[in-house]
Structure formats: C-alpha cells, structure tokens
Amino acid sequence: MTGGRTEAESCQLAMHVYQLGFNSINVSNGVYASDMIHQVIAPMFTDHALNMEAAMNIKKPVSCPVLVANRINNPGMAETLIAMGKTDFVCMGRGSIVDPDLPNKAKEGRFDEINYCLGCLQGCGNSLFFKGYVDCLVNPRCGLEYTDDMTPVNKGKKVMVIGGGPAGLMAARTAAQKGHKVTVFEKDSYLGGAFRAAAYPMGKGELATVISSYRAQCEKLGVEIRMNAEVSEETIREFAPEAIIIATGSRPLMPAIGGIDSPNVVTAEDILYGTKEPQQGPVVVCGGEVGGETAEFIAETSYFPVTILEMQGEILKDRAFQNKPSLMGMLAAKNVSIITNAKVSAITENSVSYTDANGETVTIPAATVVSAFGCRAYNPLQETAEKLCSEVYVAGSAVKAGNAMTAIKEGYEAAMKL
C-alpha cells in the first residue's frame, strides 16, 4: 500500500535480521489496510503464490532458510516453487485447516483425496469476525476434532443418501467414516448439484475441487455412487435402508412476476452452463452473489452491456465481505450498470419494468432477462421416506435454500447422528 514497506526495503530488512542471527525468514504480505487481493489472508481472487518473487529476492542476500506463504494450497505447486529456487519452505495455513492430513496425503500420492482451500474466507474469515471462532466451508469438522468422535460404530447401518451435491457427499463420506454402509443416489449424470454451477464464474474454478475430492474420499471408503438414479417410493422399498439422508438440494426460485415465464427469461444456471446464450442488452434481475457473478460472466464472455436490477439499496449483500470488493471491481471494469432500489414488476419479450425508489415505474429494454432470485428448497421425498424408514434426516438446501457452507455442515451433522 502507499507508504508501506517496499520489496526493496524488505530485502534490506531481511539482510539486517540475518546478520543479527535470525534462523529463518518467513515472507508474507499485506496489512488490513491493503487492497483486498493483497491481504494477509488473501481471498480467492488473489494470484496463487503471489509472494514467490519477493521470497526469491529475499533469498539472495541471506543464507538462512526462507519460507513463503499466502495462496499456496497445492502440494504440487509447493514442490514446484522449491524446485524453481523461489523458496526453501512453503507455509500453508488455511490449507491445514481445510485438510489437516494434507501432508500425509501428498506424501502418499493421494492428491485426488486432498481437500483444497478455496480462498472463500467464509469460515476462517467471516466466522472469525462475526462468530468469534474459525470454521471452514470445505471441512465442517474444523474446531470439532475434540468433541466429535469419529470412532466407527459397533454395528453399521445400511444408509441411503438421496442427492449427490455437497451436502449429500459430505453426509456419505462422514457416515462411511463412522462405519456405515452407504449408497448415494444421484438423479443426474454428474455430481455436485447446484454447486457445480458455482465453479463457472470468473475466479471460482477451484470450487470444482470440492466435489472431486469428496467423491474420491467416498470411493476410497467404499461408498457406492449410483448415477442417473432418481429415487421413488419403489426405489426406497426395494433398497430397504435402515437410515435415509435426504439432500435433494434446491431449485431456482421464479417469483410471481408478470411475464416471468416469457421465452426470453433464463436462469443464472442456464447462462453459466452455456445452455442458453444471452442476447443484446441482457438484464440480470436480483443483485445477490449469484446475480453479480452471472452479470460479470456475461460481460466477460459476450461483451454485451449488462444491467443488474436490485430491489435493495446495494448489491452483493450475501457475499463474504473480503471477496465483495474484488467482484465490485470486476463489474466496474466491465462497465456493468447497477440499478438499486429497483423492484421488478413486469417482464415482456423485450423489456423489464421496475418500480424505483420514488415509486415510479421505469421500463428498460431487455432481449434476455436472467432470473437470479435465488433458490427454493426441493424436498419431494421426506413424507414417503418417513413412511418407509424409521430414521430420516434432511440436510442442506433440501431444508432451506442457503449457501454451501451451511449445506455441507448439515450433511456432516446428519451423518454424525446415525
């Protein structure tokens, strides 16, 4: 930051402390006043290994070991940095929170089973500030190691997990760790549920590692995963489970707005998956995290001028505050127009109408309207499941549509109750 210590001054300081007899030097960056992508605890939009060049330069005037930290979450990357002579050691803080067993898995070549830090800051950042403790989106057992006994049960149950999203896979993995015989039923040809789409916006590709690592862990634990397997009453009767965990997720919310069923109305998932192409002048209705990311995605991939309509006084209110400035900057760089205090009242095949802060109706052109109103819980099987099985739990967005951190934790907690 302006007025902060420069890299050149840090090299001078490193040589000084080395001459004083320091045994090693750990190179990190930033203070809380730094811009968001250069924070001490860097968010997901920060470049990986952003301190590697500084560490290499600090190595030159000293002979003691030099360590480097921040946004290095992959053992392959760590080994490469050492091989390149950028550093002598690599520090992983959040990587150890997400997966305390990361070093052992890397040593044994089990890279597909590693849970990787996303830089999301929802647990280690938001929770620390607002709850007073650290937890983790990817690792719901973080902080509970001394209270949650993972010793396998004496007699495992036959467990049916309905849904292969993050909540369902976490439930399956945890139940299998506890010694239960688990089968996951997923109606689609892919795992991940709505979380799969979350990896498409710019800068969020690492989210795909969550589902891939959960799947690898489940398979190693002997969990059977049945794809293209939609569950019905007959399925439950035939499978005869001793316990059921329902994690059927959510579906896009389409509120009762005139014209919401117009042919030019698409969902955020339609855009992110590429199943629908936006036309000139797309309008994204609802400026939450999904809406903001989808608007930036359209602006990046189509070069159309994009507009966000948000009924509240600001956008991205549901986004972790550490990651909000990065997306706001990306939206500004793409000249995305943001209209707040705008309550959508009607949609036609070529326009959107909204009520502004003064109560007046405004109509703007919209060849494509992207519905990003969020999701609603989808749970069509609970009544049937409870009729056929004495032990039934519902987890994740099947209870209430929310974020992935809540869903994964609920999947974990449901399995711990078995």
Short mmCIF file of C-alpha atoms in Angstrom, two decimals, residues 125-383:
data_model
loop_
_atom_site.label_atom_id
_atom_site.label_comp_id
_atom_site.label_asym_id
_atom_site.label_seq_id
_atom_site.Cartn_x
_atom_site.Cartn_y
_atom_site.Cartn_z
CA GLY A 125 -12.67 -15.09 7.75
CA ASN A 126 -16.36 -14.34 8.18
CA SER A 127 -16.88 -16.72 11.10
CA LEU A 128 -13.86 -15.35 12.92
CA PHE A 129 -15.15 -11.80 12.62
CA PHE A 130 -18.85 -12.43 13.22
CA LYS A 131 -18.98 -15.63 15.32
CA GLY A 132 -15.72 -15.39 17.23
CA TYR A 133 -14.30 -18.72 16.05
CA VAL A 134 -12.81 -20.35 12.96
CA ASP A 135 -14.64 -22.95 10.91
CA CYS A 136 -14.43 -24.00 7.27
CA LEU A 137 -16.76 -24.41 4.29
CA VAL A 138 -14.95 -27.48 2.94
CA ASN A 139 -14.13 -29.05 6.33
CA PRO A 140 -17.15 -28.87 8.65
CA ARG A 141 -15.27 -30.80 11.34
CA CYS A 142 -12.86 -27.88 11.81
CA GLY A 143 -12.81 -26.96 15.50
CA LEU A 144 -14.84 -30.02 16.48
CA GLU A 145 -12.00 -32.55 16.47
CA TYR A 146 -12.11 -32.98 20.25
CA THR A 147 -15.89 -33.21 20.53
CA ASP A 148 -16.94 -35.27 17.50
CA ASP A 149 -15.83 -38.87 17.92
CA MET A 150 -15.10 -40.50 14.56
CA THR A 151 -14.56 -43.97 16.03
CA PRO A 152 -16.52 -46.44 13.86
CA VAL A 153 -19.76 -47.71 15.37
CA ASN A 154 -20.04 -51.31 16.53
CA LYS A 155 -22.78 -52.15 14.02
CA GLY A 156 -23.05 -50.12 10.86
CA LYS A 157 -26.37 -49.29 9.24
CA LYS A 158 -27.47 -49.54 5.64
CA VAL A 159 -27.70 -45.87 4.71
CA MET A 160 -29.34 -44.31 1.67
CA VAL A 161 -28.21 -40.81 0.75
CA ILE A 162 -30.50 -39.12 -1.75
CA GLY A 163 -28.64 -36.43 -3.68
CA GLY A 164 -25.02 -36.12 -4.76
CA GLY A 165 -24.47 -32.44 -4.09
CA PRO A 166 -22.01 -31.15 -1.47
CA ALA A 167 -24.35 -31.93 1.43
CA GLY A 168 -25.08 -35.44 0.20
CA LEU A 169 -21.44 -36.30 -0.49
CA MET A 170 -20.32 -34.93 2.88
CA ALA A 171 -23.06 -36.96 4.58
CA ALA A 172 -21.97 -40.07 2.68
CA ARG A 173 -18.29 -39.59 3.46
CA THR A 174 -18.90 -38.97 7.16
CA ALA A 175 -21.32 -41.88 7.51
CA ALA A 176 -18.81 -44.20 5.83
CA GLN A 177 -16.04 -42.98 8.15
CA LYS A 178 -18.29 -43.95 11.05
CA GLY A 179 -18.56 -47.47 9.71
CA HIS A 180 -21.92 -47.41 7.94
CA LYS A 181 -22.62 -48.99 4.56
CA VAL A 182 -23.57 -46.05 2.35
CA THR A 183 -25.10 -45.73 -1.10
CA VAL A 184 -25.61 -42.36 -2.81
CA PHE A 185 -28.45 -42.00 -5.32
CA GLU A 186 -27.98 -39.10 -7.76
CA LYS A 187 -30.66 -38.44 -10.37
CA ASP A 188 -28.31 -36.60 -12.76
CA SER A 189 -25.30 -37.83 -14.73
CA TYR A 190 -22.97 -35.61 -12.69
CA LEU A 191 -22.31 -34.90 -9.02
CA GLY A 192 -22.31 -31.51 -7.35
CA GLY A 193 -25.88 -30.30 -7.70
CA ALA A 194 -26.16 -26.50 -7.79
CA PHE A 195 -22.58 -26.26 -6.51
CA ARG A 196 -21.40 -27.37 -9.94
CA ALA A 197 -22.57 -24.10 -11.47
CA ALA A 198 -20.81 -22.16 -8.73
CA ALA A 199 -17.42 -23.07 -10.25
CA TYR A 200 -18.16 -21.35 -13.58
CA PRO A 201 -17.94 -17.63 -12.65
CA MET A 202 -14.60 -15.95 -13.15
CA GLY A 203 -12.05 -16.75 -10.45
CA LYS A 204 -14.07 -19.56 -8.87
CA GLY A 205 -12.86 -22.62 -10.78
CA GLU A 206 -11.29 -24.10 -7.65
CA LEU A 207 -14.75 -24.83 -6.30
CA ALA A 208 -14.77 -27.86 -8.60
CA THR A 209 -12.10 -29.44 -6.39
CA VAL A 210 -14.60 -29.77 -3.54
CA ILE A 211 -16.84 -32.22 -5.37
CA SER A 212 -13.96 -34.14 -6.95
CA SER A 213 -12.17 -34.65 -3.61
CA TYR A 214 -15.38 -35.61 -1.79
CA ARG A 215 -16.09 -38.18 -4.49
CA ALA A 216 -12.58 -39.65 -4.28
CA GLN A 217 -12.85 -39.88 -0.50
CA CYS A 218 -16.25 -41.57 -0.73
CA GLU A 219 -14.99 -44.11 -3.24
CA LYS A 220 -11.98 -44.96 -1.08
CA LEU A 221 -14.31 -45.50 1.89
CA GLY A 222 -16.42 -47.94 -0.12
CA VAL A 223 -19.40 -45.66 -0.74
CA GLU A 224 -21.45 -46.85 -3.72
CA ILE A 225 -22.49 -43.99 -6.00
CA ARG A 226 -25.40 -44.62 -8.37
CA MET A 227 -25.72 -42.05 -11.13
CA ASN A 228 -28.87 -41.34 -13.18
CA ALA A 229 -30.78 -42.89 -10.29
CA GLU A 230 -33.87 -40.86 -9.42
CA VAL A 231 -35.40 -42.10 -6.19
CA SER A 232 -39.07 -43.02 -5.91
CA GLU A 233 -41.18 -44.79 -3.33
CA GLU A 234 -40.47 -48.03 -5.16
CA THR A 235 -36.72 -47.36 -5.02
CA ILE A 236 -36.83 -46.91 -1.25
CA ARG A 237 -38.93 -50.05 -0.78
CA GLU A 238 -36.59 -52.08 -2.92
CA PHE A 239 -33.41 -50.74 -1.28
CA ALA A 240 -34.83 -51.12 2.26
CA PRO A 241 -32.45 -48.73 4.05
CA GLU A 242 -32.09 -48.56 7.82
CA ALA A 243 -31.50 -44.82 7.61
CA ILE A 244 -32.07 -42.16 4.94
CA ILE A 245 -30.39 -38.78 4.49
CA ILE A 246 -32.28 -36.54 2.07
CA ALA A 247 -30.06 -33.98 0.36
CA THR A 248 -32.07 -33.22 -2.76
CA GLY A 249 -30.96 -29.58 -2.82
CA SER A 250 -32.89 -26.69 -4.30
CA ARG A 251 -34.39 -25.37 -7.49
CA PRO A 252 -34.26 -21.84 -8.99
CA LEU A 253 -36.85 -19.52 -7.46
CA MET A 254 -39.20 -17.94 -10.00
CA PRO A 255 -41.34 -15.38 -8.15
CA ALA A 256 -44.87 -14.41 -9.22
CA ILE A 257 -43.92 -11.58 -11.55
CA GLY A 258 -45.90 -10.93 -14.70
CA GLY A 259 -44.03 -12.35 -17.67
CA ILE A 260 -41.61 -14.48 -15.61
CA ASP A 261 -42.42 -17.34 -17.98
CA SER A 262 -41.58 -15.34 -21.10
CA PRO A 263 -39.29 -17.15 -23.58
CA ASN A 264 -36.53 -14.56 -23.05
CA VAL A 265 -36.31 -15.34 -19.31
CA VAL A 266 -33.47 -17.70 -18.40
CA THR A 267 -31.85 -18.74 -15.12
CA ALA A 268 -28.33 -17.99 -13.95
CA GLU A 269 -27.52 -21.69 -14.32
CA ASP A 270 -28.66 -21.60 -17.96
CA ILE A 271 -26.10 -18.87 -18.63
CA LEU A 272 -23.26 -20.40 -16.63
CA TYR A 273 -23.69 -23.86 -18.17
CA GLY A 274 -23.99 -22.37 -21.65
CA THR A 275 -27.36 -23.98 -22.35
CA LYS A 276 -28.80 -20.53 -23.17
CA GLU A 277 -26.98 -17.66 -24.88
CA PRO A 278 -27.68 -14.08 -23.79
CA GLN A 279 -28.87 -11.65 -26.44
CA GLN A 280 -28.04 -7.96 -26.84
CA GLY A 281 -28.58 -5.91 -23.69
CA PRO A 282 -29.16 -8.63 -21.06
CA VAL A 283 -30.67 -7.64 -17.72
CA VAL A 284 -29.91 -9.63 -14.57
CA VAL A 285 -32.69 -9.34 -12.01
CA CYS A 286 -31.52 -9.62 -8.39
CA GLY A 287 -28.04 -8.48 -7.44
CA GLY A 288 -27.08 -11.06 -4.86
CA GLU A 289 -23.89 -13.08 -5.18
CA VAL A 290 -25.31 -15.28 -7.95
CA GLY A 291 -26.65 -12.32 -9.89
CA GLY A 292 -23.44 -10.32 -9.57
CA GLU A 293 -21.25 -13.22 -10.67
CA THR A 294 -23.54 -14.07 -13.59
CA ALA A 295 -23.59 -10.46 -14.76
CA GLU A 296 -19.79 -10.35 -14.73
CA PHE A 297 -19.66 -13.71 -16.53
CA ILE A 298 -21.93 -12.39 -19.31
CA ALA A 299 -19.90 -9.19 -19.64
CA GLU A 300 -16.66 -11.20 -19.83
CA THR A 301 -17.84 -13.81 -22.32
CA SER A 302 -20.26 -11.91 -24.57
CA TYR A 303 -19.12 -8.28 -24.41
CA PHE A 304 -22.75 -7.17 -24.26
CA PRO A 305 -23.58 -4.22 -21.99
CA VAL A 306 -25.15 -5.77 -18.89
CA THR A 307 -27.55 -4.28 -16.34
CA ILE A 308 -28.26 -5.51 -12.79
CA LEU A 309 -31.56 -4.66 -11.11
CA GLU A 310 -31.55 -4.99 -7.31
CA MET A 311 -34.51 -4.15 -5.06
CA GLN A 312 -32.30 -3.35 -2.04
CA GLY A 313 -30.01 -0.36 -1.64
CA GLU A 314 -26.85 -2.26 -2.54
CA ILE A 315 -25.78 -5.41 -4.35
CA LEU A 316 -23.83 -8.47 -3.10
CA LYS A 317 -25.15 -8.21 0.45
CA ASP A 318 -24.93 -12.01 0.80
CA ARG A 319 -21.26 -12.19 -0.25
CA ALA A 320 -18.32 -12.60 2.17
CA PHE A 321 -17.11 -9.05 2.75
CA GLN A 322 -13.49 -9.91 1.92
CA ASN A 323 -14.47 -11.09 -1.57
CA LYS A 324 -17.03 -8.38 -2.31
CA PRO A 325 -14.60 -5.60 -3.38
CA SER A 326 -12.94 -7.87 -5.95
CA LEU A 327 -16.23 -8.62 -7.71
CA MET A 328 -17.33 -4.98 -7.47
CA GLY A 329 -14.09 -4.01 -9.19
CA MET A 330 -14.62 -6.62 -11.91
CA LEU A 331 -18.17 -5.34 -12.51
CA ALA A 332 -16.90 -1.77 -12.73
CA ALA A 333 -14.12 -2.76 -15.14
CA LYS A 334 -16.72 -4.38 -17.43
CA ASN A 335 -19.00 -1.29 -17.20
CA VAL A 336 -21.88 -3.32 -15.78
CA SER A 337 -24.75 -0.95 -15.00
CA ILE A 338 -26.14 -1.37 -11.47
CA ILE A 339 -29.59 -0.03 -10.59
CA THR A 340 -30.56 -0.39 -6.91
CA ASN A 341 -33.88 0.19 -5.14
CA ALA A 342 -35.47 -1.32 -8.24
CA LYS A 343 -38.31 -3.77 -7.62
CA VAL A 344 -39.11 -5.72 -10.79
CA SER A 345 -42.81 -5.57 -11.58
CA ALA A 346 -43.21 -6.97 -15.09
CA ILE A 347 -41.31 -8.68 -17.88
CA THR A 348 -42.11 -8.78 -21.59
CA GLU A 349 -40.33 -10.42 -24.51
CA ASN A 350 -38.19 -7.33 -24.99
CA SER A 351 -38.30 -5.32 -21.75
CA VAL A 352 -38.26 -5.27 -17.95
CA SER A 353 -40.28 -2.87 -15.81
CA TYR A 354 -39.43 -1.95 -12.24
CA THR A 355 -40.57 0.42 -9.52
CA ASP A 356 -37.84 2.82 -8.48
CA ALA A 357 -37.13 4.47 -5.11
CA ASN A 358 -39.67 7.21 -5.87
CA GLY A 359 -42.42 4.72 -6.60
CA GLU A 360 -42.37 5.43 -10.31
CA THR A 361 -42.45 2.70 -12.95
CA VAL A 362 -39.45 2.54 -15.26
CA THR A 363 -39.18 0.27 -18.32
CA ILE A 364 -35.86 -0.67 -19.93
CA PRO A 365 -35.14 -2.87 -22.98
CA ALA A 366 -34.09 -6.47 -22.29
CA ALA A 367 -33.66 -9.07 -25.02
CA THR A 368 -32.59 -11.52 -22.31
CA VAL A 369 -33.72 -11.46 -18.69
CA VAL A 370 -31.60 -13.53 -16.28
CA SER A 371 -33.51 -14.63 -13.20
CA ALA A 372 -31.12 -14.72 -10.24
CA PHE A 373 -33.71 -14.55 -7.48
CA GLY A 374 -32.08 -17.38 -5.62
CA CYS A 375 -33.40 -20.86 -4.93
CA ARG A 376 -36.14 -22.65 -3.04
CA ALA A 377 -35.82 -25.90 -1.11
CA TYR A 378 -36.59 -29.05 -3.08
CA ASN A 379 -37.68 -31.97 -0.92
CA PRO A 380 -40.34 -34.17 -2.54
CA LEU A 381 -39.40 -37.38 -0.72
CA GLN A 382 -39.49 -36.69 3.02
CA GLU A 383 -43.04 -37.85 3.64
#
